[in-house]
């Protein structure tokens, strides 16, 4: 089945229209007409081969919302017309302990929505910057009726990547949480943590985000370049979620954690500069990492947003505006998530 998308043909070429094949739906598959696709910084890292493992042509996009157009004979959870979402994964082994625990993101055979091995077509997977998608039922999630479809897409990457650590580290009413980097992931971390009743501080390089910080539901803005303010903020936080997308120094953040506090890295994938063990040893503080979240937990997040009304701040773009959107994202000029209206393709 032919579909149309936008692909990068190399690390240095802009994304451009690209026609390619989707598999015919198999018994366990759901076929989806894509309505909206969020633009994650991982899409940009992949298109530009920042991580060194991109396969071309590359069709990014793993924040996908659409309408079911067909289902295979074995599909029981979805029917034609349902509004559904697909995030960063489209397959896993379904039999290892991680898959049994609903944590398919840590399965050794996880298949990413783009740039993963496509065992049906023998190529690599191509993502949501496209008109259609065919996915096995287990990796499809239901969008609650109460939510505005145009804003749901970022929940299934930016949302779940911050929701999962908030749940893992038991954030709830009164928890003290800080978020480093107020972009797509960061602003979802703020909204979700505050909806859970936490006291939320944003750690940003950008003092001009103060008004936004309050509007998003955070209680405080700490400008990370203000040394005096950083000093008075020591020993405060149980959890710091660090969403910065590049190699960066975490030494200034560690003393801000309480004893037993954790800084969880979700942004930079790869090398980090040296860090001092002093604040870790003196305060039994920890550094951790976290990858998206499982399908069950992502559905839990969608339902949580359905009940609380938490949704990202979106700037809608046309498909042919994607290259300018990437340029703006590189300059941190996005408040706070680009979403592609796929009817523009
Ligand atoms: P984004 O929208 O571009 O936001 C990143 C934010 O980080 C910026 O708004 C900026 O906030 C801050 N920042 C940017 N450059 C910086 C620099 N050089 N130094 C310090 N701070 C900087 O990106 P995103 O979509 O949220 O993605 C963030 C990262 O998470 C990416 O690397 C992405 O690949 C990764 N990611 C990981 C997972 C996972 O499962 N772990 C899932 C999705 C994405 P301020 O201006 O407020 O400082
Ligand atoms: Zn993402």
Short mmCIF file of C-alpha atoms and ligand atoms in Angstrom, two decimals:
data_model
loop_
_atom_site.label_atom_id
_atom_site.label_comp_id
_atom_site.label_asym_id
_atom_site.label_seq_id
_atom_site.Cartn_x
_atom_site.Cartn_y
_atom_site.Cartn_z
CA UNK A 1 0.00 0.00 0.00
CA UNK A 2 1.51 3.32 -1.09
CA UNK A 3 1.69 6.29 1.22
CA UNK A 4 3.18 9.76 1.12
CA UNK A 5 5.48 11.22 3.73
CA UNK A 6 8.40 13.57 4.30
CA UNK A 7 11.90 12.12 4.45
CA UNK A 8 15.49 13.19 4.95
CA UNK A 9 17.73 11.49 2.37
CA UNK A 10 20.94 12.34 4.26
CA UNK A 11 22.13 14.19 7.36
CA UNK A 12 22.55 17.39 5.40
CA UNK A 13 19.50 17.44 3.13
CA UNK A 14 16.22 19.06 4.16
CA UNK A 15 13.14 16.88 4.53
CA UNK A 16 11.15 16.58 1.30
CA UNK A 17 8.11 14.68 -0.03
CA UNK A 18 8.73 10.93 -0.34
CA UNK A 19 6.48 8.11 -1.51
CA UNK A 20 6.91 4.69 0.11
CA UNK A 21 5.11 1.44 1.00
CA UNK A 22 3.26 0.43 4.13
CA UNK A 23 2.53 -3.27 4.59
CA UNK A 24 -0.99 -4.59 3.94
CA UNK A 25 -2.66 -4.99 7.36
CA UNK A 26 -2.06 -8.50 8.78
CA UNK A 27 -4.50 -10.31 11.11
CA UNK A 28 -3.24 -8.49 14.21
CA UNK A 29 -2.74 -5.08 12.59
CA UNK A 30 -4.51 -1.76 12.80
CA UNK A 31 -4.32 0.60 9.78
CA UNK A 32 -4.44 4.29 10.68
CA UNK A 33 -5.05 7.49 8.75
CA UNK A 34 -2.68 9.92 10.47
CA UNK A 35 -4.30 13.21 11.47
CA UNK A 36 -1.53 14.85 13.53
CA UNK A 37 2.11 14.19 14.30
CA UNK A 38 4.16 15.96 16.98
CA UNK A 39 7.74 17.10 16.31
CA UNK A 40 10.16 15.72 18.90
CA UNK A 41 13.78 16.79 19.26
CA UNK A 42 14.62 13.09 18.67
CA UNK A 43 13.20 13.52 15.14
CA UNK A 44 15.74 16.27 14.55
CA UNK A 45 18.59 14.24 16.11
CA UNK A 46 17.66 11.35 13.80
CA UNK A 47 17.21 13.38 10.59
CA UNK A 48 20.64 14.97 11.19
CA UNK A 49 22.29 11.69 12.32
CA UNK A 50 23.38 13.25 15.64
CA UNK A 51 23.49 9.79 17.24
CA UNK A 52 25.35 8.15 14.35
CA UNK A 53 22.83 5.36 13.73
CA UNK A 54 20.35 6.90 11.27
CA UNK A 55 19.23 4.82 8.29
CA UNK A 56 18.20 6.80 5.19
CA UNK A 57 15.75 7.64 3.81
CA UNK A 58 14.54 8.67 7.25
CA UNK A 59 10.88 9.50 7.88
CA UNK A 60 10.76 10.76 11.49
CA UNK A 61 7.67 11.15 13.68
CA UNK A 62 6.69 9.19 16.78
CA UNK A 63 3.94 11.30 18.28
CA UNK A 64 1.10 10.03 16.14
CA UNK A 65 -2.64 10.52 16.39
CA UNK A 66 -5.12 9.25 13.82
CA UNK A 67 -8.29 7.46 12.91
CA UNK A 68 -8.53 3.70 12.39
CA UNK A 69 -9.18 2.97 8.69
CA UNK A 70 -9.06 -0.85 8.75
CA UNK A 71 -8.40 -3.68 11.18
CA UNK A 72 -7.10 -7.23 10.66
CA UNK A 73 -9.32 -10.23 11.40
CA UNK A 74 -7.66 -10.87 14.76
CA UNK A 75 -7.99 -7.32 16.14
CA UNK A 76 -10.40 -7.08 19.06
CA UNK A 77 -9.70 -3.75 20.78
CA UNK A 78 -10.22 -1.31 17.90
CA UNK A 79 -12.70 -0.73 15.09
CA UNK A 80 -12.82 1.51 12.03
CA UNK A 81 -13.36 5.14 13.04
CA UNK A 82 -11.72 4.94 16.50
CA UNK A 83 -9.31 7.72 17.48
CA UNK A 84 -5.98 6.21 18.41
CA UNK A 85 -2.37 7.11 19.16
CA UNK A 86 0.98 5.47 18.40
CA UNK A 87 4.18 6.53 20.16
CA UNK A 88 7.85 5.61 19.85
CA UNK A 89 7.51 1.81 19.52
CA UNK A 90 5.66 -0.42 17.06
CA UNK A 91 6.80 -3.90 18.12
CA UNK A 92 8.64 -5.97 20.75
CA UNK A 93 9.11 -9.67 21.54
CA UNK A 94 5.99 -9.80 23.79
CA UNK A 95 7.53 -12.65 25.79
CA UNK A 96 10.49 -11.35 27.85
CA UNK A 97 10.15 -10.18 31.44
CA UNK A 98 10.11 -6.52 30.36
CA UNK A 99 7.24 -7.14 27.94
CA UNK A 100 5.37 -9.12 30.61
CA UNK A 101 5.82 -6.20 33.01
CA UNK A 102 4.44 -3.73 30.47
CA UNK A 103 7.87 -2.17 29.94
CA UNK A 104 8.35 -2.99 26.25
CA UNK A 105 10.66 0.01 25.93
CA UNK A 106 13.39 -2.06 27.64
CA UNK A 107 12.80 -5.21 25.53
CA UNK A 108 15.95 -6.16 23.58
CA UNK A 109 13.76 -6.69 20.50
CA UNK A 110 11.91 -3.37 20.73
CA UNK A 111 11.22 -1.90 17.30
CA UNK A 112 11.14 1.88 17.17
CA UNK A 113 8.48 3.65 15.13
CA UNK A 114 11.23 4.93 12.85
CA UNK A 115 14.79 3.80 12.21
CA UNK A 116 14.09 0.28 13.57
CA UNK A 117 14.24 -3.05 11.71
CA UNK A 118 11.06 -3.59 9.68
CA UNK A 119 10.67 -7.37 9.66
CA UNK A 120 7.63 -7.18 7.33
CA UNK A 121 9.19 -5.18 4.50
CA UNK A 122 12.84 -6.08 5.16
CA UNK A 123 13.87 -2.43 5.38
CA UNK A 124 13.79 0.00 8.31
CA UNK A 125 10.68 1.48 9.90
CA UNK A 126 9.42 4.85 8.69
CA UNK A 127 7.58 7.15 11.06
CA UNK A 128 4.59 9.40 11.40
CA UNK A 129 5.44 12.28 9.06
CA UNK A 130 3.14 10.49 6.64
CA UNK A 131 -0.46 9.88 5.68
CA UNK A 132 -0.86 6.27 6.82
CA UNK A 133 0.54 3.80 9.31
CA UNK A 134 0.04 0.06 9.91
CA UNK A 135 0.82 -1.14 13.45
CA UNK A 136 0.20 -4.28 15.46
CA UNK A 137 -2.70 -3.85 17.86
CA UNK A 138 -0.56 -4.15 21.01
CA UNK A 139 1.18 -0.85 20.18
CA UNK A 140 -1.96 1.16 19.54
CA UNK A 141 -3.50 3.27 22.31
CA UNK A 142 -6.95 4.73 22.68
CA UNK A 143 -7.46 8.50 22.80
CA UNK A 144 -10.05 9.55 25.40
CA UNK A 145 -13.05 11.28 23.78
CA UNK A 146 -12.70 14.32 26.02
CA UNK A 147 -9.34 15.36 24.55
CA UNK A 148 -8.74 17.80 21.68
CA UNK A 149 -7.23 15.52 18.99
CA UNK A 150 -5.00 18.28 17.61
CA UNK A 151 -3.14 18.44 20.94
CA UNK A 152 -2.92 14.77 21.93
CA UNK A 153 0.04 13.68 19.80
CA UNK A 154 2.86 15.03 22.03
CA UNK A 155 1.52 13.02 24.97
CA UNK A 156 2.80 9.75 23.52
CA UNK A 157 6.45 10.83 23.57
CA UNK A 158 7.05 14.13 25.41
CA UNK A 159 4.24 13.27 27.82
CA UNK A 160 5.12 9.67 28.63
CA UNK A 161 8.88 10.35 28.82
CA UNK A 162 8.25 12.70 31.73
CA UNK A 163 5.21 10.91 33.23
CA UNK A 164 7.14 7.65 33.58
CA UNK A 165 9.90 9.02 35.86
CA UNK A 166 7.32 11.00 37.85
CA UNK A 167 5.52 7.68 38.52
CA UNK A 168 8.72 5.66 39.03
CA UNK A 169 9.91 8.08 41.72
CA UNK A 170 6.43 8.25 43.32
CA UNK A 171 5.77 11.94 42.81
CA UNK A 172 2.52 13.05 44.44
CA UNK A 173 1.00 15.86 46.49
CA UNK A 174 3.71 17.94 48.14
CA UNK A 175 6.66 16.33 46.29
CA UNK A 176 9.38 18.80 45.37
CA UNK A 177 10.33 18.41 41.72
CA UNK A 178 12.57 20.43 39.40
CA UNK A 179 12.66 20.35 35.62
CA UNK A 180 15.77 21.31 33.61
CA UNK A 181 15.12 22.68 30.10
CA UNK A 182 11.71 24.07 29.31
CA UNK A 183 11.02 22.64 25.86
CA UNK A 184 8.64 19.96 24.63
CA UNK A 185 9.49 17.41 27.31
CA UNK A 186 10.16 20.00 30.01
CA UNK A 187 6.82 21.76 29.72
CA UNK A 188 4.99 18.42 29.88
CA UNK A 189 6.99 17.51 33.00
CA UNK A 190 5.82 20.78 34.58
CA UNK A 191 2.17 20.28 33.67
CA UNK A 192 2.09 16.63 34.74
CA UNK A 193 3.98 17.09 38.01
CA UNK A 194 1.79 20.01 39.01
CA UNK A 195 -1.36 18.02 38.10
CA UNK A 196 -0.06 15.35 40.50
CA UNK A 197 0.09 17.97 43.24
CA UNK A 198 3.86 18.45 43.31
CA UNK A 199 5.67 21.72 43.99
CA UNK A 200 7.46 22.36 40.69
CA UNK A 201 10.50 24.51 39.94
CA UNK A 202 11.79 25.13 36.43
CA UNK A 203 15.55 25.35 35.96
CA UNK A 204 16.04 27.26 32.73
CA UNK A 205 18.72 29.31 31.01
CA UNK A 206 15.97 31.62 29.86
CA UNK A 207 14.78 34.25 32.41
CA UNK A 208 12.24 35.46 29.80
CA UNK A 209 10.25 32.27 30.38
CA UNK A 210 9.06 33.48 33.83
CA UNK A 211 5.51 34.32 32.74
CA UNK A 212 5.20 31.00 30.89
CA UNK A 213 6.48 29.09 33.87
CA UNK A 214 3.62 30.35 36.02
CA UNK A 215 1.05 29.82 33.26
CA UNK A 216 2.19 26.21 32.85
CA UNK A 217 1.54 25.59 36.54
CA UNK A 218 5.06 25.71 37.98
CA UNK A 219 5.64 27.35 41.35
CA UNK A 220 9.07 28.85 40.69
CA UNK A 221 11.68 29.64 38.04
CA UNK A 222 15.32 29.24 38.95
CA UNK A 223 17.62 30.73 36.30
CA UNK A 224 20.45 28.24 36.06
CA UNK A 225 23.03 30.93 35.23
CA UNK A 226 22.22 32.85 38.48
CA UNK A 227 24.89 31.45 40.82
CA UNK A 228 23.53 33.08 43.99
CA UNK A 229 20.01 31.76 43.41
CA UNK A 230 21.38 28.28 42.64
CA UNK A 231 23.28 28.33 45.95
CA UNK A 232 20.21 29.16 48.03
CA UNK A 233 18.26 26.38 46.30
CA UNK A 234 20.49 23.58 47.68
CA UNK A 235 19.02 20.40 49.25
CA UNK A 236 15.51 21.09 48.00
CA UNK A 237 14.38 18.58 45.42
CA UNK A 238 13.43 14.92 45.59
CA UNK A 239 13.57 14.59 41.83
CA UNK A 240 15.15 16.60 39.02
CA UNK A 241 14.10 15.70 35.48
CA UNK A 242 16.81 16.84 33.07
CA UNK A 243 15.56 17.22 29.48
CA UNK A 244 18.51 19.13 27.96
CA UNK A 245 19.08 17.67 24.45
CA UNK A 246 22.86 18.09 24.27
CA UNK A 247 26.01 17.19 26.23
CA UNK A 248 25.99 19.43 29.32
CA UNK A 249 27.35 19.88 32.82
CA UNK A 250 25.12 18.43 35.55
CA UNK A 251 27.46 19.43 38.39
CA UNK A 252 25.48 22.62 39.20
CA UNK A 253 22.25 20.62 39.63
CA UNK A 254 23.38 17.82 41.94
CA UNK A 255 23.63 19.90 45.17
CA UNK A 256 20.02 20.99 44.62
CA UNK A 257 18.85 17.45 45.44
CA UNK A 258 17.81 16.37 48.93
CA UNK A 259 19.56 13.38 50.51
CA UNK A 260 18.48 10.32 48.50
CA UNK A 261 17.26 12.60 45.72
CA UNK A 262 17.61 11.57 42.07
CA UNK A 263 18.50 13.46 38.93
CA UNK A 264 17.00 11.55 36.02
CA UNK A 265 18.43 12.16 32.57
CA UNK A 266 15.95 11.89 29.71
CA UNK A 267 17.47 14.36 27.23
CA UNK A 268 21.05 13.90 26.03
CA UNK A 269 21.66 10.39 24.66
CA UNK A 270 25.40 9.77 24.62
CA UNK A 271 28.52 11.25 26.15
CA UNK A 272 28.26 13.50 29.19
CA UNK A 273 31.12 15.56 30.65
CA UNK A 274 32.84 14.48 33.85
CA UNK A 275 30.95 15.03 37.07
CA UNK A 276 32.04 15.23 40.67
CA UNK A 277 31.06 12.41 43.02
CA UNK A 278 31.18 14.79 46.00
CA UNK A 279 27.48 15.77 46.07
CA UNK A 280 26.52 12.15 45.39
CA UNK A 281 28.64 10.74 48.21
CA UNK A 282 27.85 13.49 50.71
CA UNK A 283 24.12 13.31 50.09
CA UNK A 284 23.52 9.73 48.88
CA UNK A 285 22.24 11.40 45.73
CA UNK A 286 21.73 9.47 42.50
CA UNK A 287 21.92 9.96 38.75
CA UNK A 288 19.52 7.85 36.68
CA UNK A 289 18.16 7.62 33.14
CA UNK A 290 14.75 6.75 31.76
CA UNK A 291 13.41 5.78 28.33
CA UNK A 292 9.85 6.78 27.28
CA UNK A 293 7.38 4.43 29.06
CA UNK A 294 5.55 1.18 28.34
CA UNK A 295 2.29 0.88 26.42
CA UNK A 296 0.22 0.26 29.57
CA UNK A 297 1.74 3.28 31.28
CA UNK A 298 1.22 5.43 28.17
CA UNK A 299 -2.46 4.46 28.09
CA UNK A 300 -2.59 5.32 31.82
CA UNK A 301 -1.13 8.75 30.95
CA UNK A 302 -3.68 9.31 28.15
CA UNK A 303 -6.48 8.43 30.58
CA UNK A 304 -4.93 10.69 33.26
CA UNK A 305 -4.93 13.56 30.73
CA UNK A 306 -8.50 12.67 29.74
CA UNK A 307 -9.55 13.13 33.38
CA UNK A 308 -7.40 16.13 34.31
CA UNK A 309 -7.47 17.93 30.94
CA UNK A 310 -3.68 18.23 30.88
CA UNK A 311 -2.54 18.87 27.29
CA UNK A 312 0.62 20.29 25.70
CA UNK A 313 0.97 23.83 24.35
CA UNK A 314 1.05 23.28 20.60
CA UNK A 315 1.99 25.35 17.60
CA UNK A 316 0.34 23.82 14.54
CA UNK A 317 2.42 23.69 11.36
CA UNK A 318 1.97 22.45 7.81
CA UNK A 319 4.05 19.51 6.64
CA UNK A 320 6.04 21.76 4.31
CA UNK A 321 7.06 23.95 7.27
CA UNK A 322 9.02 21.13 8.92
CA UNK A 323 12.49 22.36 7.93
CA UNK A 324 11.87 25.82 9.40
CA UNK A 325 10.43 24.14 12.50
CA UNK A 326 13.69 22.17 12.93
CA UNK A 327 15.71 25.37 12.62
CA UNK A 328 13.57 27.01 15.29
CA UNK A 329 13.79 23.97 17.54
CA UNK A 330 17.58 24.07 17.35
CA UNK A 331 17.43 27.65 18.68
CA UNK A 332 14.98 26.62 21.46
CA UNK A 333 12.43 28.83 19.72
CA UNK A 334 9.37 26.68 20.29
CA UNK A 335 6.62 27.16 22.86
CA UNK A 336 6.30 24.34 23.38
CA UNK A 337 5.65 21.68 20.74
CA UNK A 338 5.23 21.80 17.00
CA UNK A 339 2.44 19.57 15.75
CA UNK A 340 2.04 18.81 12.03
CA UNK A 341 -1.51 18.95 10.70
CA UNK A 342 -1.31 16.00 8.33
CA UNK A 343 -4.21 17.24 6.19
CA UNK A 344 -1.61 19.73 4.85
CA UNK A 345 0.33 16.89 3.20
P1 LIG B 1 13.20 20.73 22.93
O1 LIG B 1 11.75 20.97 22.77
O2 LIG B 1 14.14 21.27 21.90
O3 LIG B 1 13.59 21.29 24.40
C1 LIG B 1 14.87 21.22 24.94
C2 LIG B 1 15.05 22.36 25.97
O4 LIG B 1 16.34 22.18 26.59
C3 LIG B 1 15.09 23.74 25.37
O5 LIG B 1 13.81 24.32 25.24
C4 LIG B 1 15.97 24.51 26.33
O6 LIG B 1 15.21 24.96 27.45
C5 LIG B 1 16.94 23.45 26.81
N1 LIG B 1 18.18 23.51 26.05
C6 LIG B 1 18.32 23.44 24.70
N2 LIG B 1 19.61 23.53 24.34
C7 LIG B 1 20.30 23.65 25.49
C8 LIG B 1 21.68 23.80 25.78
N3 LIG B 1 22.61 23.85 24.81
N4 LIG B 1 22.04 23.89 27.08
C9 LIG B 1 21.12 23.88 28.05
N5 LIG B 1 19.78 23.75 27.81
C10 LIG B 1 19.39 23.64 26.57
O7 LIG B 1 13.52 19.16 23.00
P2 LIG B 1 12.57 17.97 23.49
O8 LIG B 1 11.74 17.49 22.35
O9 LIG B 1 11.96 18.34 24.78
O10 LIG B 1 13.65 16.82 23.71
C11 LIG B 1 14.66 16.96 24.71
C12 LIG B 1 15.62 15.80 24.61
O11 LIG B 1 14.97 14.61 25.07
C13 LIG B 1 16.14 15.46 23.20
O12 LIG B 1 17.51 15.15 23.29
C14 LIG B 1 15.38 14.21 22.82
O13 LIG B 1 16.09 13.40 21.91
C15 LIG B 1 15.27 13.54 24.17
N6 LIG B 1 14.18 12.55 24.29
C16 LIG B 1 14.39 11.48 25.10
C17 LIG B 1 13.40 10.57 25.32
C18 LIG B 1 13.60 9.42 26.27
O14 LIG B 1 12.87 8.44 26.18
N7 LIG B 1 14.55 9.49 27.18
C19 LIG B 1 12.17 10.74 24.69
C20 LIG B 1 11.97 11.86 23.90
C21 LIG B 1 12.98 12.78 23.70
P3 LIG B 1 15.57 26.32 28.25
O15 LIG B 1 15.63 27.40 27.21
O16 LIG B 1 14.43 26.44 29.18
O17 LIG B 1 16.86 26.12 28.96
ZN1 LIG B 2 10.19 11.80 21.04
#
